[in-house]
Coordinates of C-alpha atoms and ligand atoms in Angstrom, one line a residue:
M1 CA -9.0 25.8 10.1
D2 CA -12.6 27.3 10.3
D3 CA -14.7 25.2 12.8
Y4 CA -17.6 25.1 10.3
L5 CA -15.5 23.8 7.5
K6 CA -13.9 21.3 9.8
R7 CA -17.2 20.0 10.8
E8 CA -18.4 19.9 7.2
A9 CA -15.3 17.9 6.2
E10 CA -15.8 15.5 9.1
E11 CA -19.4 14.8 8.1
A12 CA -18.7 14.4 4.4
I13 CA -18.8 10.8 2.9
G14 CA -15.2 9.6 2.2
F15 CA -11.9 8.4 3.2
M16 CA -9.9 11.1 5.0
P17 CA -9.4 10.8 8.8
P18 CA -9.4 14.3 10.7
E19 CA -5.7 14.2 11.5
E20 CA -4.7 13.5 7.8
G21 CA -7.3 16.2 6.7
S22 CA -5.7 18.7 9.1
A23 CA -2.2 17.9 7.5
L24 CA -3.8 18.4 4.0
Y25 CA -5.0 21.8 5.1
K26 CA -1.6 22.8 6.6
S27 CA 0.3 21.6 3.5
G28 CA -2.2 23.5 1.3
L29 CA -1.5 26.7 3.0
M30 CA 2.3 26.4 2.5
A31 CA 2.0 25.1 -0.9
A32 CA -0.3 27.9 -2.2
D33 CA 2.7 30.2 -2.3
F34 CA 4.0 28.0 -5.2
G35 CA 0.9 27.7 -7.3
P36 CA -2.7 26.3 -7.4
L37 CA -3.5 23.0 -5.6
L38 CA -4.8 19.8 -7.4
E39 CA -6.1 16.5 -6.2
I40 CA -6.8 13.3 -8.0
G41 CA -9.8 11.6 -6.4
S42 CA -12.6 14.2 -5.5
F43 CA -15.0 11.3 -4.6
C44 CA -17.7 13.1 -2.4
G45 CA -15.6 16.1 -1.6
K46 CA -14.0 15.2 1.8
S47 CA -10.4 15.9 1.0
A48 CA -11.5 18.9 -1.2
I49 CA -12.8 20.7 1.8
Y50 CA -9.5 20.6 3.6
L51 CA -7.5 21.7 0.6
G52 CA -10.2 24.0 -0.7
A53 CA -10.3 25.8 2.7
A54 CA -6.5 26.4 2.3
A55 CA -6.7 27.5 -1.3
G56 CA -9.5 29.9 -0.4
E57 CA -7.6 31.5 2.5
K58 CA -4.6 32.0 0.2
G59 CA -6.6 33.3 -2.8
T60 CA -5.8 30.4 -5.1
V61 CA -7.8 27.3 -6.1
L62 CA -8.0 23.6 -5.7
F63 CA -8.5 21.7 -9.1
S64 CA -10.3 18.4 -8.1
V65 CA -10.0 15.7 -10.7
D66 CA -12.3 12.6 -11.0
H67 CA -14.3 10.7 -13.6
H68 CA -16.8 10.2 -10.7
K69 CA -17.4 6.6 -11.7
G70 CA -15.7 5.3 -8.5
S71 CA -12.6 3.1 -8.1
E72 CA -12.5 -0.7 -8.4
E73 CA -13.3 -1.1 -4.7
H74 CA -16.4 1.1 -4.9
Q75 CA -18.2 -0.9 -7.4
P76 CA -21.2 -3.3 -6.5
G77 CA -20.1 -6.3 -4.7
E78 CA -16.7 -4.8 -3.8
E79 CA -15.4 -3.9 -0.4
Y80 CA -16.2 -0.2 -0.3
F81 CA -19.5 -0.2 -2.2
D82 CA -21.9 2.4 -0.8
E83 CA -25.4 2.3 -2.1
R84 CA -25.9 6.1 -1.7
L85 CA -23.5 6.6 -4.5
V86 CA -25.6 4.8 -7.1
D87 CA -27.5 6.8 -9.7
P88 CA -30.9 5.0 -9.8
A89 CA -31.4 5.9 -13.4
T90 CA -28.4 3.9 -14.6
G91 CA -27.6 1.6 -11.7
K92 CA -24.0 2.9 -11.8
I93 CA -21.9 4.9 -9.4
D94 CA -22.0 8.6 -9.8
T95 CA -20.4 10.7 -7.1
L96 CA -20.6 14.0 -9.0
P97 CA -23.9 15.2 -7.5
I98 CA -22.8 14.4 -4.0
F99 CA -19.5 16.1 -4.6
Q100 CA -21.2 19.3 -5.8
K101 CA -23.6 19.4 -2.8
T102 CA -20.7 18.9 -0.4
I103 CA -18.7 21.9 -2.0
I104 CA -21.8 24.2 -2.2
K105 CA -22.8 23.4 1.4
A106 CA -19.3 24.3 2.6
G107 CA -19.4 27.5 0.6
L108 CA -16.3 26.6 -1.3
E109 CA -17.6 27.0 -4.9
N110 CA -15.1 29.8 -5.6
S111 CA -12.1 27.8 -4.2
V112 CA -12.8 24.4 -5.6
V113 CA -12.8 23.7 -9.4
A114 CA -14.2 20.4 -10.4
V115 CA -12.4 18.7 -13.3
L116 CA -14.4 15.8 -14.8
G117 CA -12.4 13.2 -16.6
D118 CA -9.8 10.6 -16.5
S119 CA -6.7 11.6 -14.5
A120 CA -4.2 10.5 -17.1
E121 CA -6.0 12.1 -19.9
V122 CA -6.2 15.5 -18.0
A123 CA -2.5 15.2 -16.9
A124 CA -1.3 14.6 -20.4
R125 CA -2.9 18.0 -21.5
W126 CA -2.1 19.9 -18.3
N127 CA -0.1 23.1 -18.9
R128 CA 0.3 24.9 -15.6
R129 CA 2.7 24.4 -12.8
L130 CA 1.2 23.4 -9.5
G131 CA 2.0 24.2 -5.8
L132 CA 0.6 20.8 -4.6
V133 CA -0.6 17.5 -6.0
L134 CA -2.5 15.0 -3.8
I135 CA -2.6 11.5 -5.3
D136 CA -5.6 9.8 -3.9
G137 CA -7.2 8.1 -7.1
G138 CA -7.3 4.6 -8.4
H139 CA -5.3 2.2 -6.3
S140 CA -4.5 -0.4 -9.0
D141 CA -0.6 -0.4 -10.0
E142 CA -1.5 1.0 -13.4
A143 CA -3.7 3.9 -12.0
A144 CA -1.2 4.9 -9.3
A145 CA 1.8 4.8 -11.7
A146 CA -0.1 6.8 -14.3
D147 CA -1.0 9.4 -11.6
Y148 CA 2.6 9.7 -10.4
E149 CA 4.0 9.9 -13.9
G150 CA 1.3 12.2 -15.1
W151 CA 1.2 14.7 -12.4
A152 CA 4.6 14.7 -10.6
P153 CA 6.3 16.7 -13.4
H154 CA 3.8 19.5 -13.0
I155 CA 4.8 20.3 -9.4
R156 CA 7.0 23.4 -9.0
V157 CA 10.3 23.1 -7.1
G158 CA 9.5 23.7 -3.5
G159 CA 5.9 22.5 -4.1
F160 CA 4.3 19.4 -2.5
L161 CA 3.4 16.0 -3.5
L162 CA 1.0 14.2 -1.2
I163 CA 0.3 10.4 -1.5
H164 CA -2.6 8.9 0.3
D165 CA -3.1 5.3 1.5
V166 CA 0.7 4.5 1.7
F167 CA 1.1 1.2 3.5
E168 CA 4.5 -0.4 3.9
S169 CA 3.0 -3.8 4.8
P170 CA 0.7 -5.6 2.4
A171 CA -1.3 -6.7 5.6
D172 CA -2.3 -3.0 6.1
G173 CA -3.5 -2.2 2.6
G174 CA -2.7 -2.4 -1.2
Q175 CA 0.8 -1.7 -2.4
A176 CA 0.3 0.6 -5.4
P177 CA 0.6 3.9 -3.4
W178 CA 3.6 2.5 -1.5
K179 CA 5.4 1.8 -4.8
I180 CA 4.9 5.3 -6.2
Y181 CA 5.9 6.8 -2.8
R182 CA 9.2 4.7 -3.1
R183 CA 9.7 5.8 -6.7
A184 CA 9.3 9.5 -5.7
V185 CA 11.7 9.3 -2.9
D186 CA 14.2 7.0 -4.7
S187 CA 14.2 9.5 -7.7
E188 CA 15.6 12.0 -5.3
K189 CA 13.3 14.6 -7.0
F190 CA 11.2 14.5 -3.8
L191 CA 12.1 14.7 -0.1
E192 CA 9.9 13.3 2.5
V193 CA 8.9 16.1 5.0
D194 CA 6.2 14.5 7.1
S195 CA 3.9 11.5 7.4
V196 CA 0.5 11.4 9.2
G197 CA -1.3 8.1 9.2
S198 CA -1.2 6.8 5.7
L199 CA -0.6 10.2 4.2
K200 CA 3.0 10.9 3.0
I201 CA 4.0 14.5 2.5
L202 CA 6.9 15.1 0.1
R203 CA 8.4 18.3 -1.4
R204 CA 9.9 18.8 -4.9
A205 CA 13.6 19.2 -4.6
A206 CA 15.6 21.6 -6.9
G207 CA 17.4 20.1 -9.9
Ligands
LIG301 N1 -10.1 12.0 -1.7 C1 -11.3 11.2 -1.5 C2 -11.3 9.8 -1.8 C3 -11.0 9.4 -3.2 S1 -11.5 7.8 -3.6 C4 -11.8 11.5 0.0 O1 -11.2 12.4 0.6 O2 -12.8 10.9 0.5 C5 -10.9 7.7 -5.2 C6 -11.5 8.4 -6.3 O3 -10.6 8.3 -7.4 C7 -12.9 7.9 -6.7 O4 -13.8 8.8 -6.7 C8 -12.7 7.5 -8.2 O5 -13.8 7.8 -9.1 C9 -11.4 8.3 -8.6 N2 -10.7 7.7 -9.7 C10 -10.1 6.4 -9.8 N3 -9.5 6.3 -10.9 C11 -9.6 7.5 -11.7 C12 -9.1 7.9 -12.9 N4 -8.3 7.1 -13.7 N5 -9.4 9.2 -13.2 C13 -10.1 10.0 -12.4 N6 -10.5 9.6 -11.2 C14 -10.4 8.4 -10.8
LIG302 MG1 -7.4 7.6 0.0

């Protein structure tokens, strides 16, 4: 991956360690042969740089879905609250301006398409097969299940399903991503091909 983009990704606000980011980029390159890439959870654009870099190299795009209001854990008083994300006019979280700046500074405007809205609402109306879906949105059981149920059917055979923040032990993190990871593997529609940190990399099986 281009050194400048790697540095931009590492400096962006967010939750994607470099090793996992590098795995996103590599998966993105392979997945682009099957269709466009899509992520749930744009936040401030960190994962979008890794996937957008791959999309750009392969002449496709990354759709990056977020309502930009933050997840439960980003709200005031919660564990991952960050004052920089607050819109002073409303006092509420708004990550859209930061996301946009991150993508423009990285020079990825032509490779990353922002989709502003609720993930389940967008998924229900989506009508295009995808080469890759990264689930990294809300971490409640309801949000994670809705993301899996809404987006997994749009992945082309051979395409990739990536799930972030998968922790087997509750001591290491919330269990919602783990539950959808188990559902995906147990369904036999997805085969695990790799795992880097808390990132699980699965591929859509035939049939
Ligand atoms: N991928 C990011 C981190 C994502 S944090 C990175 O690399 O840093 C999770 C994001 O999911 C938040 O920005 C939050 O606004 C978004 N989100 C949570 N629930 C959502 C929903 N139902 N629809 C759309 N976005 C949602
Ligand atoms: Mg995450």
